[in-house]
C-alpha cells in the first residue's frame, strides 16, 4: 500500500503553546488529505478535509481557528493545534487519498499530550 | 443515513477459529466499503475493501461478504492468529466527490493462543 508519513509520533507541550503536525504522502500525489482525532477505545472522528491549494473544510463542531490546516503541496499537509490546552490531548491521525479519492492511506498517528 | 453500525464491540476467539465482524449501513449511495486494522498506538492500515458490484472478496485469510439488499457487509478472518489481535474498523465511502469515509464504531479482537 501507499506510504503516508506523519511526524512527530509523539509530542508533549505546555498549555498555551502551539504544535504542528506534518503529514506527507511519500509515493503518490494526494489531492485530498484528511485529519482525524481519536479518543481511547473510540472510532476515528473526522476533523477536516484538506484539499491542495484551497481552504480546508471543517466538520461541524471543529474550531478552524484552533486547528489550522495547511495543504500547500500535493504531498504535504500540516495541522497546527494553536494555544493547546489539556483537553486537546489526543491521538491525531492524518490520511491521504490518491486520485481514486476513496482509498485512504493513514499515517501512524501523533500522540499529543498537553500539560 | 450517514451512519455505519458495527458489531460486536469486542470479540474473543481461540487461535485457529473464525472471527466475524458485522457492519450495516443505510445510505444506498455508498459505493466503497473498506476494512481497516489498527494496532494500539498506530494508524489504521487498509486491510481489504469491496465495492457493491460483488458479493464476496477474499484476500488470504480475510474475506468480505457483502449483502447489497440487506445493506450489510462483514469481515471474516479465517484461522485467526494471536497476531490478528487488533481493533478493526469498517467504513463506507460517504461521498464520491470528497472521498470522505464514514467509520463504524470499531471491534476489538482478541485471539487467544
PDB file of C-alpha atoms in Angstrom:
ATOM      1  CA  UNK A   1       0.000   0.000   0.000  1.00  0.00           C
ATOM      2  CA  UNK A   2       0.899   3.636  -0.258  1.00  0.00           C
ATOM      3  CA  UNK A   3       3.111   5.226   2.390  1.00  0.00           C
ATOM      4  CA  UNK A   4       1.962   8.167   4.441  1.00  0.00           C
ATOM      5  CA  UNK A   5       4.458   9.629   6.874  1.00  0.00           C
ATOM      6  CA  UNK A   6       3.253  11.525   9.925  1.00  0.00           C
ATOM      7  CA  UNK A   7       5.557  13.469  12.203  1.00  0.00           C
ATOM      8  CA  UNK A   8       6.063  13.705  15.094  1.00  0.00           C
ATOM      9  CA  UNK A   9       4.799  10.445  16.507  1.00  0.00           C
ATOM     10  CA  UNK A  10       4.588  11.896  19.980  1.00  0.00           C
ATOM     11  CA  UNK A  11       4.706  15.392  21.350  1.00  0.00           C
ATOM     12  CA  UNK A  12       4.412  16.800  24.841  1.00  0.00           C
ATOM     13  CA  UNK A  13       3.861  20.516  25.185  1.00  0.00           C
ATOM     14  CA  UNK A  14       2.908  23.117  27.739  1.00  0.00           C
ATOM     15  CA  UNK A  15      -0.538  24.608  27.865  1.00  0.00           C
ATOM     16  CA  UNK A  16      -0.788  27.702  25.678  1.00  0.00           C
ATOM     17  CA  UNK A  17       1.802  26.674  23.135  1.00  0.00           C
ATOM     18  CA  UNK A  18       1.163  25.651  19.530  1.00  0.00           C
ATOM     19  CA  UNK A  19       2.037  22.331  17.996  1.00  0.00           C
ATOM     20  CA  UNK A  20       2.463  21.494  14.322  1.00  0.00           C
ATOM     21  CA  UNK A  21       1.914  18.011  12.932  1.00  0.00           C
ATOM     22  CA  UNK A  22       3.059  17.101   9.431  1.00  0.00           C
ATOM     23  CA  UNK A  23       1.551  14.573   7.079  1.00  0.00           C
ATOM     24  CA  UNK A  24       3.371  13.559   3.917  1.00  0.00           C
ATOM     25  CA  UNK A  25       2.411  11.193   1.152  1.00  0.00           C
ATOM     26  CA  UNK A  26       5.676   9.624   0.090  1.00  0.00           C
ATOM     27  CA  UNK A  27       4.871   7.771  -3.101  1.00  0.00           C
ATOM     28  CA  UNK A  28       1.833   9.429  -4.609  1.00  0.00           C
ATOM     29  CA  UNK A  29       0.325  12.858  -5.024  1.00  0.00           C
ATOM     30  CA  UNK A  30      -2.524  13.388  -2.620  1.00  0.00           C
ATOM     31  CA  UNK A  31      -5.067  15.897  -3.826  1.00  0.00           C
ATOM     32  CA  UNK A  32      -7.011  15.346  -0.637  1.00  0.00           C
ATOM     33  CA  UNK A  33      -5.855  14.717   2.903  1.00  0.00           C
ATOM     34  CA  UNK A  34      -7.943  14.140   5.980  1.00  0.00           C
ATOM     35  CA  UNK A  35      -7.306  14.860   9.630  1.00  0.00           C
ATOM     36  CA  UNK A  36      -8.835  12.724  12.347  1.00  0.00           C
ATOM     37  CA  UNK A  37      -8.900  12.716  16.091  1.00  0.00           C
ATOM     38  CA  UNK A  38      -9.232   9.506  18.041  1.00  0.00           C
ATOM     39  CA  UNK A  39     -10.070   9.144  21.713  1.00  0.00           C
ATOM     40  CA  UNK A  40      -9.071   5.981  23.622  1.00  0.00           C
ATOM     41  CA  UNK A  41     -11.046   2.937  22.547  1.00  0.00           C
ATOM     42  CA  UNK A  42     -13.134   5.038  20.175  1.00  0.00           C
ATOM     43  CA  UNK A  43     -13.527   5.325  16.446  1.00  0.00           C
ATOM     44  CA  UNK A  44     -11.913   7.909  14.236  1.00  0.00           C
ATOM     45  CA  UNK A  45     -13.547  11.315  14.283  1.00  0.00           C
ATOM     46  CA  UNK A  46     -13.056  13.333  11.112  1.00  0.00           C
ATOM     47  CA  UNK A  47     -11.928  16.850  11.887  1.00  0.00           C
ATOM     48  CA  UNK A  48     -11.388  18.319   8.442  1.00  0.00           C
ATOM     49  CA  UNK A  49     -10.824  17.626   4.779  1.00  0.00           C
ATOM     50  CA  UNK A  50      -7.801  19.296   3.265  1.00  0.00           C
ATOM     51  CA  UNK A  51      -7.538  19.939  -0.459  1.00  0.00           C
ATOM     52  CA  UNK A  52      -4.309  21.074  -2.053  1.00  0.00           C
ATOM     53  CA  UNK A  53      -4.280  24.781  -2.752  1.00  0.00           C
ATOM     54  CA  UNK A  54      -7.595  25.573  -1.114  1.00  0.00           C
ATOM     55  CA  UNK A  55      -9.039  26.134   2.329  1.00  0.00           C
ATOM     56  CA  UNK A  56      -9.803  23.112   4.456  1.00  0.00           C
ATOM     57  CA  UNK A  57     -13.371  22.034   5.064  1.00  0.00           C
ATOM     58  CA  UNK A  58     -14.032  21.550   8.755  1.00  0.00           C
ATOM     59  CA  UNK A  59     -16.570  19.212  10.280  1.00  0.00           C
ATOM     60  CA  UNK A  60     -19.285  20.598  12.478  1.00  0.00           C
ATOM     61  CA  UNK A  61     -18.039  21.468  15.922  1.00  0.00           C
ATOM     62  CA  UNK A  62     -14.348  21.677  14.962  1.00  0.00           C
ATOM     63  CA  UNK A  63     -12.858  25.114  15.536  1.00  0.00           C
ATOM     64  CA  UNK A  64     -10.978  26.178  12.433  1.00  0.00           C
ATOM     65  CA  UNK A  65      -9.039  28.844  14.321  1.00  0.00           C
ATOM     66  CA  UNK A  66      -7.970  26.260  16.864  1.00  0.00           C
ATOM     67  CA  UNK A  67      -6.935  23.605  14.387  1.00  0.00           C
ATOM     68  CA  UNK A  68      -5.174  25.290  11.495  1.00  0.00           C
ATOM     69  CA  UNK A  69      -4.735  23.166   8.403  1.00  0.00           C
ATOM     70  CA  UNK A  70      -2.458  23.942   5.500  1.00  0.00           C
ATOM     71  CA  UNK A  71      -2.151  21.838   2.363  1.00  0.00           C
ATOM     72  CA  UNK A  72       0.497  23.685   0.425  1.00  0.00           C
ATOM     73  CA  UNK A  73       1.567  20.886  -1.888  1.00  0.00           C
ATOM     74  CA  UNK A  74       0.322  17.579  -3.233  1.00  0.00           C
ATOM     75  CA  UNK A  75       2.487  15.719  -0.756  1.00  0.00           C
ATOM     76  CA  UNK A  76       2.253  17.746   2.439  1.00  0.00           C
ATOM     77  CA  UNK A  77      -0.498  18.812   4.797  1.00  0.00           C
ATOM     78  CA  UNK A  78       0.022  20.255   8.247  1.00  0.00           C
ATOM     79  CA  UNK A  79      -2.222  20.524  11.280  1.00  0.00           C
ATOM     80  CA  UNK A  80      -1.370  23.178  13.853  1.00  0.00           C
ATOM     81  CA  UNK A  81      -3.036  22.977  17.224  1.00  0.00           C
ATOM     82  CA  UNK A  82      -2.964  26.564  18.411  1.00  0.00           C
ATOM     83  CA  UNK A  83      -2.848  27.584  22.078  1.00  0.00           C
ATOM     84  CA  UNK A  84      -3.106  23.973  23.122  1.00  0.00           C
ATOM     85  CA  UNK A  85      -4.904  23.040  26.323  1.00  0.00           C
ATOM     86  CA  UNK A  86      -5.054  19.753  28.216  1.00  0.00           C
ATOM     87  CA  UNK A  87      -8.401  18.914  26.620  1.00  0.00           C
ATOM     88  CA  UNK A  88      -6.659  18.921  23.231  1.00  0.00           C
ATOM     89  CA  UNK A  89      -4.606  15.928  24.333  1.00  0.00           C
ATOM     90  CA  UNK A  90      -5.479  13.136  21.959  1.00  0.00           C
ATOM     91  CA  UNK A  91      -4.303  10.893  19.136  1.00  0.00           C
ATOM     92  CA  UNK A  92      -4.324  12.752  15.836  1.00  0.00           C
ATOM     93  CA  UNK A  93      -4.169  10.819  12.592  1.00  0.00           C
ATOM     94  CA  UNK A  94      -3.878  12.003   9.020  1.00  0.00           C
ATOM     95  CA  UNK A  95      -4.737  10.173   5.848  1.00  0.00           C
ATOM     96  CA  UNK A  96      -4.030  10.812   2.213  1.00  0.00           C
ATOM     97  CA  UNK A  97      -6.280   9.976  -0.683  1.00  0.00           C
ATOM     98  CA  UNK A  98      -4.986   9.194  -4.133  1.00  0.00           C
ATOM     99  CA  UNK A  99      -6.673  10.104  -7.406  1.00  0.00           C
ATOM    100  CA  UNK A 100      -9.341   7.461  -6.880  1.00  0.00           C
ATOM    101  CA  UNK A 101     -10.364   9.614  -3.892  1.00  0.00           C
ATOM    102  CA  UNK A 102     -11.980   6.858  -1.943  1.00  0.00           C
ATOM    103  CA  UNK A 103      -8.863   4.919  -0.985  1.00  0.00           C
ATOM    104  CA  UNK A 104      -7.357   6.447   2.107  1.00  0.00           C
ATOM    105  CA  UNK A 105      -3.940   5.575   3.439  1.00  0.00           C
ATOM    106  CA  UNK A 106      -3.242   6.548   7.021  1.00  0.00           C
ATOM    107  CA  UNK A 107      -0.249   7.916   8.824  1.00  0.00           C
ATOM    108  CA  UNK A 108       0.999   6.331  12.032  1.00  0.00           C
ATOM    109  CA  UNK A 109      -0.622   8.998  14.177  1.00  0.00           C
ATOM    110  CA  UNK A 110       0.604  11.624  16.628  1.00  0.00           C
ATOM    111  CA  UNK A 111       0.055  11.328  20.341  1.00  0.00           C
ATOM    112  CA  UNK A 112      -0.339  14.865  21.720  1.00  0.00           C
ATOM    113  CA  UNK A 113      -0.088  15.432  25.450  1.00  0.00           C
ATOM    114  CA  UNK A 114      -0.695  18.943  26.725  1.00  0.00           C
ATOM    115  CA  UNK A 115       0.490  19.590  30.278  1.00  0.00           C
TER     116      UNK A 115
ATOM    117  CA  UNK B   1     -28.438   7.951   6.974  1.00  0.00           C
ATOM    118  CA  UNK B   2     -24.716   8.592   7.192  1.00  0.00           C
ATOM    119  CA  UNK B   3     -24.089   6.046   9.921  1.00  0.00           C
ATOM    120  CA  UNK B   4     -22.276   2.762   9.735  1.00  0.00           C
ATOM    121  CA  UNK B   5     -23.135   0.448  12.604  1.00  0.00           C
ATOM    122  CA  UNK B   6     -20.553  -2.129  13.614  1.00  0.00           C
ATOM    123  CA  UNK B   7     -20.831  -5.116  15.909  1.00  0.00           C
ATOM    124  CA  UNK B   8     -19.720  -6.664  18.133  1.00  0.00           C
ATOM    125  CA  UNK B   9     -17.818  -4.081  20.150  1.00  0.00           C
ATOM    126  CA  UNK B  10     -15.374  -6.743  21.291  1.00  0.00           C
ATOM    127  CA  UNK B  11     -14.658 -10.301  20.294  1.00  0.00           C
ATOM    128  CA  UNK B  12     -12.595 -13.106  21.768  1.00  0.00           C
ATOM    129  CA  UNK B  13     -11.656 -16.025  19.520  1.00  0.00           C
ATOM    130  CA  UNK B  14      -9.446 -19.029  20.022  1.00  0.00           C
ATOM    131  CA  UNK B  15      -6.428 -19.466  17.794  1.00  0.00           C
ATOM    132  CA  UNK B  16      -7.453 -21.196  14.595  1.00  0.00           C
ATOM    133  CA  UNK B  17     -11.059 -20.074  14.878  1.00  0.00           C
ATOM    134  CA  UNK B  18     -13.075 -17.783  12.636  1.00  0.00           C
ATOM    135  CA  UNK B  19     -13.562 -14.157  13.609  1.00  0.00           C
ATOM    136  CA  UNK B  20     -16.647 -12.456  12.209  1.00  0.00           C
ATOM    137  CA  UNK B  21     -17.364  -8.740  12.409  1.00  0.00           C
ATOM    138  CA  UNK B  22     -20.513  -7.224  11.005  1.00  0.00           C
ATOM    139  CA  UNK B  23     -21.426  -3.804   9.685  1.00  0.00           C
ATOM    140  CA  UNK B  24     -24.651  -2.267   8.454  1.00  0.00           C
ATOM    141  CA  UNK B  25     -25.281   0.941   6.580  1.00  0.00           C
ATOM    142  CA  UNK B  26     -28.297   2.947   5.499  1.00  0.00           C
ATOM    143  CA  UNK B  27     -27.201   5.127   2.621  1.00  0.00           C
ATOM    144  CA  UNK B  28     -27.588   3.261  -0.661  1.00  0.00           C
ATOM    145  CA  UNK B  29     -25.300   5.793  -2.332  1.00  0.00           C
ATOM    146  CA  UNK B  30     -22.291   4.300  -0.557  1.00  0.00           C
ATOM    147  CA  UNK B  31     -20.148   2.574  -3.141  1.00  0.00           C
ATOM    148  CA  UNK B  32     -16.935   1.580  -1.406  1.00  0.00           C
ATOM    149  CA  UNK B  33     -16.533  -0.454   1.771  1.00  0.00           C
ATOM    150  CA  UNK B  34     -13.044  -0.835   3.240  1.00  0.00           C
ATOM    151  CA  UNK B  35     -11.925  -2.567   6.390  1.00  0.00           C
ATOM    152  CA  UNK B  36      -9.066  -1.170   8.438  1.00  0.00           C
ATOM    153  CA  UNK B  37      -6.900  -2.862  11.063  1.00  0.00           C
ATOM    154  CA  UNK B  38      -5.420  -0.773  13.856  1.00  0.00           C
ATOM    155  CA  UNK B  39      -2.853  -1.805  16.430  1.00  0.00           C
ATOM    156  CA  UNK B  40      -2.516   0.192  19.676  1.00  0.00           C
ATOM    157  CA  UNK B  41      -0.719   3.481  19.166  1.00  0.00           C
ATOM    158  CA  UNK B  42      -0.656   3.114  15.387  1.00  0.00           C
ATOM    159  CA  UNK B  43      -2.657   4.452  12.498  1.00  0.00           C
ATOM    160  CA  UNK B  44      -5.229   2.267  10.748  1.00  0.00           C
ATOM    161  CA  UNK B  45      -3.996   0.121   7.874  1.00  0.00           C
ATOM    162  CA  UNK B  46      -6.170  -0.789   4.926  1.00  0.00           C
ATOM    163  CA  UNK B  47      -6.899  -4.492   5.123  1.00  0.00           C
ATOM    164  CA  UNK B  48      -9.354  -5.277   2.368  1.00  0.00           C
ATOM    165  CA  UNK B  49     -12.103  -3.442   0.526  1.00  0.00           C
ATOM    166  CA  UNK B  50     -15.130  -4.236  -1.607  1.00  0.00           C
ATOM    167  CA  UNK B  51     -17.460  -2.472  -3.984  1.00  0.00           C
ATOM    168  CA  UNK B  52     -21.183  -3.296  -4.215  1.00  0.00           C
ATOM    169  CA  UNK B  53     -20.955  -4.993  -7.600  1.00  0.00           C
ATOM    170  CA  UNK B  54     -19.554  -8.161  -5.995  1.00  0.00           C
ATOM    171  CA  UNK B  55     -20.855 -10.249  -3.105  1.00  0.00           C
ATOM    172  CA  UNK B  56     -17.564 -11.535  -1.801  1.00  0.00           C
ATOM    173  CA  UNK B  57     -13.887 -10.713  -1.879  1.00  0.00           C
ATOM    174  CA  UNK B  58     -11.134 -12.839  -0.461  1.00  0.00           C
ATOM    175  CA  UNK B  59      -7.524 -11.959   0.240  1.00  0.00           C
ATOM    176  CA  UNK B  60      -5.611 -14.636   2.055  1.00  0.00           C
ATOM    177  CA  UNK B  61      -7.321 -15.354   5.366  1.00  0.00           C
ATOM    178  CA  UNK B  62      -9.534 -12.267   5.104  1.00  0.00           C
ATOM    179  CA  UNK B  63     -12.906 -12.310   3.345  1.00  0.00           C
ATOM    180  CA  UNK B  64     -15.533  -9.632   2.951  1.00  0.00           C
ATOM    181  CA  UNK B  65     -19.098 -10.775   2.413  1.00  0.00           C
ATOM    182  CA  UNK B  66     -21.412  -8.132   1.012  1.00  0.00           C
ATOM    183  CA  UNK B  67     -25.223  -8.221   1.012  1.00  0.00           C
ATOM    184  CA  UNK B  68     -26.465  -5.285  -1.001  1.00  0.00           C
ATOM    185  CA  UNK B  69     -30.168  -5.890  -0.428  1.00  0.00           C
ATOM    186  CA  UNK B  70     -29.716  -6.093   3.333  1.00  0.00           C
ATOM    187  CA  UNK B  71     -27.196  -3.229   3.321  1.00  0.00           C
ATOM    188  CA  UNK B  72     -24.792  -5.287   5.361  1.00  0.00           C
ATOM    189  CA  UNK B  73     -21.217  -6.412   4.999  1.00  0.00           C
ATOM    190  CA  UNK B  74     -18.965  -8.486   7.166  1.00  0.00           C
ATOM    191  CA  UNK B  75     -15.322  -9.361   7.663  1.00  0.00           C
ATOM    192  CA  UNK B  76     -14.342 -12.977   8.189  1.00  0.00           C
ATOM    193  CA  UNK B  77     -10.897 -13.832   9.467  1.00  0.00           C
ATOM    194  CA  UNK B  78     -10.175 -17.493   8.908  1.00  0.00           C
ATOM    195  CA  UNK B  79      -7.651 -19.404  11.022  1.00  0.00           C
ATOM    196  CA  UNK B  80      -7.380 -16.448  13.401  1.00  0.00           C
ATOM    197  CA  UNK B  81      -3.951 -15.907  14.927  1.00  0.00           C
ATOM    198  CA  UNK B  82      -2.792 -14.040  18.037  1.00  0.00           C
ATOM    199  CA  UNK B  83      -1.119 -11.543  15.687  1.00  0.00           C
ATOM    200  CA  UNK B  84      -4.578 -10.648  14.385  1.00  0.00           C
ATOM    201  CA  UNK B  85      -5.438  -9.181  17.789  1.00  0.00           C
ATOM    202  CA  UNK B  86      -6.222  -5.557  16.991  1.00  0.00           C
ATOM    203  CA  UNK B  87      -9.104  -3.170  16.524  1.00  0.00           C
ATOM    204  CA  UNK B  88     -10.973  -3.457  13.251  1.00  0.00           C
ATOM    205  CA  UNK B  89     -12.994  -0.685  11.666  1.00  0.00           C
ATOM    206  CA  UNK B  90     -15.401  -0.992   8.798  1.00  0.00           C
ATOM    207  CA  UNK B  91     -16.085   2.086   6.740  1.00  0.00           C
ATOM    208  CA  UNK B  92     -18.154   3.305   3.833  1.00  0.00           C
ATOM    209  CA  UNK B  93     -17.500   5.906   1.243  1.00  0.00           C
ATOM    210  CA  UNK B  94     -19.765   8.783   2.158  1.00  0.00           C
ATOM    211  CA  UNK B  95     -19.257  10.894  -0.897  1.00  0.00           C
ATOM    212  CA  UNK B  96     -17.513  10.038  -4.121  1.00  0.00           C
ATOM    213  CA  UNK B  97     -16.773  13.735  -4.601  1.00  0.00           C
ATOM    214  CA  UNK B  98     -14.864  14.319  -1.383  1.00  0.00           C
ATOM    215  CA  UNK B  99     -13.696  10.810  -0.610  1.00  0.00           C
ATOM    216  CA  UNK B 100     -14.878  11.079   2.988  1.00  0.00           C
ATOM    217  CA  UNK B 101     -15.210   7.794   4.815  1.00  0.00           C
ATOM    218  CA  UNK B 102     -17.826   7.044   7.434  1.00  0.00           C
ATOM    219  CA  UNK B 103     -16.348   4.725  10.053  1.00  0.00           C
ATOM    220  CA  UNK B 104     -18.004   2.120  12.205  1.00  0.00           C
ATOM    221  CA  UNK B 105     -17.509   2.122  15.946  1.00  0.00           C
ATOM    222  CA  UNK B 106     -14.739  -0.459  15.867  1.00  0.00           C
ATOM    223  CA  UNK B 107     -14.327  -4.025  17.123  1.00  0.00           C
ATOM    224  CA  UNK B 108     -11.551  -5.050  19.435  1.00  0.00           C
ATOM    225  CA  UNK B 109     -10.491  -8.570  18.567  1.00  0.00           C
ATOM    226  CA  UNK B 110      -8.501 -10.746  20.922  1.00  0.00           C
ATOM    227  CA  UNK B 111      -7.231 -14.069  19.627  1.00  0.00           C
ATOM    228  CA  UNK B 112      -6.231 -16.368  22.443  1.00  0.00           C
ATOM    229  CA  UNK B 113      -3.343 -18.785  21.884  1.00  0.00           C
TER     230      UNK B 113
END
